[in-house]
Coordinates of C-alpha atoms in Angstrom, one line a residue:
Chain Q
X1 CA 0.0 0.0 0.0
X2 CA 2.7 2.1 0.0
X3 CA 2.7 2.5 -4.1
X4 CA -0.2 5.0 -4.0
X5 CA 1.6 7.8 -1.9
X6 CA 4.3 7.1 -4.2
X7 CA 2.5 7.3 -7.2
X8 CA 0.5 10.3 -6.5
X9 CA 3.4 12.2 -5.0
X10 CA 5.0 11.6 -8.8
X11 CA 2.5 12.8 -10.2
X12 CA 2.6 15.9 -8.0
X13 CA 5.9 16.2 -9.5
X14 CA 4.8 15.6 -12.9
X15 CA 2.1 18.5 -12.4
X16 CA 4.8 20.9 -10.7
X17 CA 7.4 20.5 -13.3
X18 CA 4.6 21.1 -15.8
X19 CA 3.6 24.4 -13.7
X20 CA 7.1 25.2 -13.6
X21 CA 7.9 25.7 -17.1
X22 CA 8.8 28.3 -18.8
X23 CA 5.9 30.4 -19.7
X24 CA 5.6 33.4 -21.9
X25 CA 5.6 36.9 -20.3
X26 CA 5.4 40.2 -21.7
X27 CA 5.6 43.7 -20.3
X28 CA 2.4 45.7 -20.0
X29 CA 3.0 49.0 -22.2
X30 CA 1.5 51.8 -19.8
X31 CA 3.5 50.2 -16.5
X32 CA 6.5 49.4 -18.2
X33 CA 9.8 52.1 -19.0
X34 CA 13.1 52.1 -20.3
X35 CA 15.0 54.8 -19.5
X36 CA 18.8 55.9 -19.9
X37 CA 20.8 58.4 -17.4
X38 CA 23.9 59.8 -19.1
X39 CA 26.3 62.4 -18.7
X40 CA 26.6 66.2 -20.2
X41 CA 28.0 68.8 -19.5
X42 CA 29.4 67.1 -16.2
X43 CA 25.6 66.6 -15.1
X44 CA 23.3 63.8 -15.2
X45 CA 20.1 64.2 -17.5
X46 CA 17.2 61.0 -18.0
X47 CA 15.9 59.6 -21.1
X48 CA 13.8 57.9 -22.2
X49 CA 12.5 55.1 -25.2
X50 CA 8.9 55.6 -25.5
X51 CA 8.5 52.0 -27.9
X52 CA 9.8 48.8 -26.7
X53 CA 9.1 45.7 -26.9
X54 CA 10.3 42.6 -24.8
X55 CA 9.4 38.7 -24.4
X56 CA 10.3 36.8 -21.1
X57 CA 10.6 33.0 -21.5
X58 CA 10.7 32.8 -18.2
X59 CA 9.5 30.7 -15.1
X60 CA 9.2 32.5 -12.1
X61 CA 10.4 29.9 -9.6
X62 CA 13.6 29.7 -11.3
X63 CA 14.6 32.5 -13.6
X64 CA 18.3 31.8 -14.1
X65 CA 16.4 29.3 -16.9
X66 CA 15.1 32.2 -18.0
X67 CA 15.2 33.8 -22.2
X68 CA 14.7 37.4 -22.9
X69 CA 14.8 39.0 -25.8
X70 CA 13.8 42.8 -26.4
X71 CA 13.5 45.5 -29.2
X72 CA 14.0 49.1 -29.3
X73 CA 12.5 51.5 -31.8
X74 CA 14.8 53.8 -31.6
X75 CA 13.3 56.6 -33.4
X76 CA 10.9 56.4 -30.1
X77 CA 14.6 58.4 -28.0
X78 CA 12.9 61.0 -26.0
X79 CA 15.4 63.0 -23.4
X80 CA 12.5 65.7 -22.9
X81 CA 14.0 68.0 -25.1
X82 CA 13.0 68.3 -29.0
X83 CA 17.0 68.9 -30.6
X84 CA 18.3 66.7 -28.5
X85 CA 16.4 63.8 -29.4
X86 CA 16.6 64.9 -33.2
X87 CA 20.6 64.7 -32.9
X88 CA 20.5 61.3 -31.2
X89 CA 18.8 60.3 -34.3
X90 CA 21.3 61.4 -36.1
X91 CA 24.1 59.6 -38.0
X92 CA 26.5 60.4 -35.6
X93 CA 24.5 59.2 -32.7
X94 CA 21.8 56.0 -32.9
X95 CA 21.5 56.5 -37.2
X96 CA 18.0 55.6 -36.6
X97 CA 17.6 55.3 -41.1
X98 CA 19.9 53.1 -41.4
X99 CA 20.0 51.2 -37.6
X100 CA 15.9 51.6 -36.7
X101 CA 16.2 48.7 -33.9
X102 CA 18.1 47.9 -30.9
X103 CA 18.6 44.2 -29.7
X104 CA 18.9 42.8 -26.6
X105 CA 19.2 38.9 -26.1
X106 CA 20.0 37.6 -22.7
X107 CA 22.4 34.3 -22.9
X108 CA 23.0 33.0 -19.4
X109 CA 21.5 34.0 -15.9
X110 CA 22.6 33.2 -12.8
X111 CA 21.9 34.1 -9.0
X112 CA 23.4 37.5 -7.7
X113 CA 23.9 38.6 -4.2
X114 CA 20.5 40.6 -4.5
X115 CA 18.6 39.7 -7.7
X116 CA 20.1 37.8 -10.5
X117 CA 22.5 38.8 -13.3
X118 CA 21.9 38.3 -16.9
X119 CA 25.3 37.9 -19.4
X120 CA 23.3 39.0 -22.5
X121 CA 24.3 40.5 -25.8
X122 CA 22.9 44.3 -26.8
X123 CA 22.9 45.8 -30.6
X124 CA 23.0 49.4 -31.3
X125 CA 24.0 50.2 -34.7
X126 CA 25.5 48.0 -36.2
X127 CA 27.9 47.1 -32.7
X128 CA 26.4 44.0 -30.8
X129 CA 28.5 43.8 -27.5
X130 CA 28.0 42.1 -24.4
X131 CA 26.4 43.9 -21.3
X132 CA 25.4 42.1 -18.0
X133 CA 22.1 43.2 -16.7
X134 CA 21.5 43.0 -12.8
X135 CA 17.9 42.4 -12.3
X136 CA 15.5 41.4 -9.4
X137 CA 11.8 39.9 -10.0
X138 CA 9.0 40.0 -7.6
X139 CA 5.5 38.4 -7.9
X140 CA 3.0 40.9 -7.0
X141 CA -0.6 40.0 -5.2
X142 CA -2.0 40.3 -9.0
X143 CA 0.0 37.7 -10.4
X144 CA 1.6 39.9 -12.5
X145 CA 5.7 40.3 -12.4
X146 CA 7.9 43.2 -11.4
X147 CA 10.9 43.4 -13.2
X148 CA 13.6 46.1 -12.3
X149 CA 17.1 45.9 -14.2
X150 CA 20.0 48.2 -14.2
X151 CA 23.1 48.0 -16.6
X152 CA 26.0 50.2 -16.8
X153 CA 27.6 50.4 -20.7
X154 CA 29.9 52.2 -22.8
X155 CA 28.2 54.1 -25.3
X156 CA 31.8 54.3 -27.5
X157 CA 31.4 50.7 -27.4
X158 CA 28.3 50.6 -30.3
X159 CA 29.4 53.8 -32.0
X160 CA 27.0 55.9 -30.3
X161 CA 28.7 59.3 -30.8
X162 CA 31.4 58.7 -33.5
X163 CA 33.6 61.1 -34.7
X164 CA 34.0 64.3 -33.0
X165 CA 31.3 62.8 -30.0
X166 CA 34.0 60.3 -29.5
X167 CA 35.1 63.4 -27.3
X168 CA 33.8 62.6 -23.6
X169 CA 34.5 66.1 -21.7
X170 CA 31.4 67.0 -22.5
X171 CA 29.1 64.1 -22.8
X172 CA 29.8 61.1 -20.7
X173 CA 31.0 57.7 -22.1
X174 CA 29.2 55.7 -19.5
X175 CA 25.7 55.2 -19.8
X176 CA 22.9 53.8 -17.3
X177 CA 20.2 51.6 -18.6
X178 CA 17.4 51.0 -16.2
X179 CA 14.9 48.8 -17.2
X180 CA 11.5 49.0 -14.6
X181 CA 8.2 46.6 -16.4
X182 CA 5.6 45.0 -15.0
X183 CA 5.0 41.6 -16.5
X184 CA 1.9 39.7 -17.5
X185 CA 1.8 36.4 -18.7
X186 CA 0.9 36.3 -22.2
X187 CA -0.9 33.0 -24.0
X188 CA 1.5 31.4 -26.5
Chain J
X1 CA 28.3 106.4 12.2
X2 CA 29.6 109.0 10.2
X3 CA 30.9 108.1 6.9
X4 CA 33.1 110.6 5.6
X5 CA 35.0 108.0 3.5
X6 CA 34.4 108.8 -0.4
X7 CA 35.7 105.4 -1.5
X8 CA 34.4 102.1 -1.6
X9 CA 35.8 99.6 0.6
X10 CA 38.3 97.2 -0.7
X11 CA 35.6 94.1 -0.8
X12 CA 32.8 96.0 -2.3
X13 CA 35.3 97.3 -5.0
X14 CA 36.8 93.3 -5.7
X15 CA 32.9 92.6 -5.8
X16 CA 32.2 95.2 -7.9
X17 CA 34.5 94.5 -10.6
X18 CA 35.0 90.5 -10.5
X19 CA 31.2 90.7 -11.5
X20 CA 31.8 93.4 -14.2
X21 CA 34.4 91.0 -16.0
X22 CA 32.5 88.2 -15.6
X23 CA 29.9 90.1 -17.4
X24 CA 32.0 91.6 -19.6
X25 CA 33.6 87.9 -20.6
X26 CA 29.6 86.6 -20.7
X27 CA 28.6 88.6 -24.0
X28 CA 31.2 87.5 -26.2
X29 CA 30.9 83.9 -25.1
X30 CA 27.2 83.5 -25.6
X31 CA 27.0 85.4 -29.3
X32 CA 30.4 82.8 -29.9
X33 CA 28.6 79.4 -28.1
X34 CA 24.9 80.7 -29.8
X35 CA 26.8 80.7 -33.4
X36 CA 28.4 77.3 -33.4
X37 CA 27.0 74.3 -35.1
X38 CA 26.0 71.3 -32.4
X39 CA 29.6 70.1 -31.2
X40 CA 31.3 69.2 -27.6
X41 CA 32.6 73.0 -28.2
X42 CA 29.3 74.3 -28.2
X43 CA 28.4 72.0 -25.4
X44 CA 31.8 72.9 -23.4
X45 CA 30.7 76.8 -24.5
X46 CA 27.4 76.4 -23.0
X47 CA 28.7 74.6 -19.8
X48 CA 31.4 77.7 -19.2
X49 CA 28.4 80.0 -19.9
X50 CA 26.4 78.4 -17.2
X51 CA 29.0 78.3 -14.8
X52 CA 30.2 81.7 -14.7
X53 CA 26.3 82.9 -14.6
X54 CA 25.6 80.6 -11.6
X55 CA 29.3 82.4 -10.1
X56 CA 27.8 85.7 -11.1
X57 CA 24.7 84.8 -8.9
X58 CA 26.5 83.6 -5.7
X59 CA 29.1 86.6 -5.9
X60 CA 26.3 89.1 -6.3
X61 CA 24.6 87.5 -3.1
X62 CA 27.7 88.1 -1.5
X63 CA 27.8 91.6 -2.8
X64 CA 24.3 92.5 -1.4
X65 CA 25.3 91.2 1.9
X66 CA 28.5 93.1 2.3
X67 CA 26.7 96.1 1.1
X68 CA 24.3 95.7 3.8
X69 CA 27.2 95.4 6.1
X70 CA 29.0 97.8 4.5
X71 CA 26.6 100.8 3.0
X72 CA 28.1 103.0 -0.2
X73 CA 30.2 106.3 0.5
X74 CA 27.6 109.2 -0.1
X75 CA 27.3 110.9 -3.4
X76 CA 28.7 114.2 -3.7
X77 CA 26.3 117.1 -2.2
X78 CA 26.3 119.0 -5.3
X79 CA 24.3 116.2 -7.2
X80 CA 20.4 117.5 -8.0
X81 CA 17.6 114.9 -6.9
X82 CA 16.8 113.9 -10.1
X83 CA 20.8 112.6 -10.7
X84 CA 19.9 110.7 -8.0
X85 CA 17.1 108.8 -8.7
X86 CA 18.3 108.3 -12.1
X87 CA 21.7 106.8 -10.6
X88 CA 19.9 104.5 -7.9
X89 CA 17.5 102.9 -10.5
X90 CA 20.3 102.3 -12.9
X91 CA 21.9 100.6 -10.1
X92 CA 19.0 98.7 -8.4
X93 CA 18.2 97.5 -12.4
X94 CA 22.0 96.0 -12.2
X95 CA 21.3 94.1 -9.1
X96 CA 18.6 92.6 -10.3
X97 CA 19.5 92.0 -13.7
X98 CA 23.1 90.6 -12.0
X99 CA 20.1 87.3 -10.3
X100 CA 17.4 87.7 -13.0
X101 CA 19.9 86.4 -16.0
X102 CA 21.4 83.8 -14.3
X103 CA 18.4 82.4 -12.4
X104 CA 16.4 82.5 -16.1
X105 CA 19.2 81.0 -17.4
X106 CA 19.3 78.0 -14.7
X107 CA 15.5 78.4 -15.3
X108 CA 15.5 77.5 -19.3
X109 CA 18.5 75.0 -18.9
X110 CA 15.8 73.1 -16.4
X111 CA 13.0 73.5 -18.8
X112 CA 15.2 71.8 -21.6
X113 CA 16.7 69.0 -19.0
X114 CA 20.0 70.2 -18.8
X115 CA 21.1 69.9 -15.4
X116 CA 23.2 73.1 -14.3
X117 CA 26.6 71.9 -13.3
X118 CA 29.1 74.8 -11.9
X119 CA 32.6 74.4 -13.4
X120 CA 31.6 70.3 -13.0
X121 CA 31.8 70.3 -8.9
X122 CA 28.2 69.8 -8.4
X123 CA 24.5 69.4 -9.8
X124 CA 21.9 72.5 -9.0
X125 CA 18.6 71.0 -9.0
X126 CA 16.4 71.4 -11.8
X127 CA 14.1 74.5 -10.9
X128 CA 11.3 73.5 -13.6
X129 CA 10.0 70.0 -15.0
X130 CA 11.4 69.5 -18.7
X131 CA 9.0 71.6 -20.6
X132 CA 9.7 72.8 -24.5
X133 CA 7.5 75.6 -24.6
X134 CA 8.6 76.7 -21.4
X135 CA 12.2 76.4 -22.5
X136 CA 11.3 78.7 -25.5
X137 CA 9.7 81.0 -23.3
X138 CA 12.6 81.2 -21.2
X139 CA 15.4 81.6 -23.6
X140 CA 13.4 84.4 -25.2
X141 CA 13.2 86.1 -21.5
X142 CA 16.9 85.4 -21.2
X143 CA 17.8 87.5 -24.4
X144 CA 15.6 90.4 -23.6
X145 CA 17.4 90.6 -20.2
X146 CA 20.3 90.6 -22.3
X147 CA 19.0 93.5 -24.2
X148 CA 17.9 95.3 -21.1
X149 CA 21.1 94.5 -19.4
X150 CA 23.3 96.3 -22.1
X151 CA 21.0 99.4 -22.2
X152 CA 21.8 99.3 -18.7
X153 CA 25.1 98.6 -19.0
X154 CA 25.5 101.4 -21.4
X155 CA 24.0 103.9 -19.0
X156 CA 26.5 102.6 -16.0
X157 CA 29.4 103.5 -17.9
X158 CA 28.9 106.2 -19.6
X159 CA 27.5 107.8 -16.2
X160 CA 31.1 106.8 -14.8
X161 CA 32.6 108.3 -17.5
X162 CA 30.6 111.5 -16.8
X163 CA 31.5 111.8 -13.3
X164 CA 34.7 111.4 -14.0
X165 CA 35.5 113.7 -17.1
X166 CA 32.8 116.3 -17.3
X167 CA 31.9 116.7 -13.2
X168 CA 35.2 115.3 -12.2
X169 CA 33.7 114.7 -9.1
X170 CA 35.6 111.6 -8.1
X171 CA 32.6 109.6 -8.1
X172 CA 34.3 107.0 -10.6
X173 CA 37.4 107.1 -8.0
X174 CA 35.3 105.9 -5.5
X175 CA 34.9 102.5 -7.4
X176 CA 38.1 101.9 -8.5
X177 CA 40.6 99.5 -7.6
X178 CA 44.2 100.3 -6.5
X179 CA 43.1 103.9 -5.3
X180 CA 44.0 103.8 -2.2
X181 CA 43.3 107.8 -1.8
X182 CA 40.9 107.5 1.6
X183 CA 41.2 110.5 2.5

């Protein structure tokens, strides 16, 4: 009589490992931002990219199994002032004609002291480089997810600013991604 | 207290004229920075600009304080009423125009979310959420204080020159430095 705890407990298995994979999320538009913080003129200013759009293969219970894959219309720059934007779209800066998307691919996560850190691989331009994204999920009361990711790259790194903006007195060479969405699970 | 002294002290005079070339350095710069195409010069122009407006502000505070401390010398006796007035709303328009440009300035840097950063050391808050009609607004204000501020200017100097040349009544000699006639 001891086969039937057995056998139900694998099937509670079978059913958890069934619940427990990867599912599809995606971020809800009006909750969700992507934003920038760089450096001019020796002082910080935000921007932001008013179209994205991301896909999480991801399982909640264990995101270092996690996929994510993002685009970036980068036509949609917006650092709250009108020429600025219109010179990042500029050759010298994003080439948005010629380069219209940006790409982000995660390729491995793993477990960070707070959060988790994704090694993934970001196009701008025509640069793809690799950029590690810390991030840290939460499950809120609705189900839904909250993602919050930071990254730190080098904009010299994808060509943003070539030629005379290779210059960095006046516009910093490090730039701050943040990533802040709020996740719902999307049928496949 | 009886002020019989027809000079400025030392301080008010350093004030005085530390402001006057930072003005005077201010013009030029802005037509030069205005005129360039988009380049880290023009930003580097425009980051100068800022900072020497923001110094302009905080020295001016300084001024008004030590004038406080310190009032002017009296005017000679033989000026008429109307002299007066003329000369102490040329002067009151200085002192404001020496905060108004700067603080419009900081203002319309705000409205266009460019953080105001002094010479690099440090961040001023942004007075104003990013705002392009405001930041039009603004940088129209900024260039009629301009305008205002060399009518002004104008005035100030050629009343110096005045005093000094035509009344020689060593009203200019009050304000300038190395002078050390206190008699």
């Amino acid at each position: 009589m001891r086969v039937l705890p057995i056998g139900l407990s694998f099937l509670g298995a079978l059913a958890m490992s069934a619940q427990a994979q990867a599912e599809l999320w995606t971020p809800v538009a009006a909750d969700s931002t992507l934003s920038f913080s760089a450096e001019q003129q020796g002082a910080a200013f935000e921007g932001l990219f008013n179209k994205f759009t991301a896909t999480f293969d991801l399982d909640p219970a264990d995101p270092t199994t996690a996929r994510i894959e993002a685009t970036i219309d980068m036509d949609s720059v917006d650092t709250l002032y009108d020429e600025r934007d219109e010179a990042l779209r500029e050759p010298e800066w994003f080439d948005v004609e010629r380069f219209p998307e940006g790409r982000f691919v995660s390729e491995q996560i793993q477990k960070a002291e707070s959060g988790y850190l994704a090694d993934a691989f970001l196009t701008l331009r025509d640069a793809t480089q690799p950029i590690a994204l810390q991030f840290t999920l939460e499950t809120l009361p609705d189900g839904r997810l909250r993602f919050e990711g930071q990254s730190v790259v080098s904009r010299l790194a994808f060509g943003v600013g070539n030629g005379q903006w290779e210059n960095t007195d006046w516009v910093g060479d490090a730039v701050t991604i943040r990533v802040s969405l709020i996740l719902e699970q999307s049928l496949p | 207290m009886a002020q019989t002294d027809r000079q400025y002290t030392a301080p008010a005079r350093l004030f005085h004229w530390v402001i006057a070339g930072l003005i005077l350095y201010q013009i030029p710069l802005a037509y030069y920075m205005i005129g360039l195409p988009l380049s880290p010069d023009k930003l580097g122009s425009y980051a100068l600009h800022k900072s020497i407006g923001i110094t302009i502000f905080a020295v001016s505070a300084a001024r008004l304080a030590w004038r406080w401390l310190r009032p002017p010398p009296p005017l000679p006796a033989n000026l008429g009423p109307a002299t007066r007035r003329v000369g102490a709303f040329t002067h009151g328009l200085l002192y404001c125009l020496t905060f108004a440009m700067p603080l419009v300035g900081w203002l319309s840097s705000s409205a266009a979310n460019f953080p105001v950063s002094p010479f690099g050391w440090f961040t001023l808050p942004n007075l104003v959420a990013p705002d392009g009609e405001l930041h039009e607004r603004l940088e129209l204000a900024h260039r009629l204080l301009a305008y205002m501020l060399f009518g002004t200017l104008s005035l100030h100097a050629g009343a110096a020159l005045y005093h000094h040349f035509i009344l020689r009544d060593g009203v200019l000699r009050a304000m300038l430095p190395f002078t050390g006639n206190r008699s």
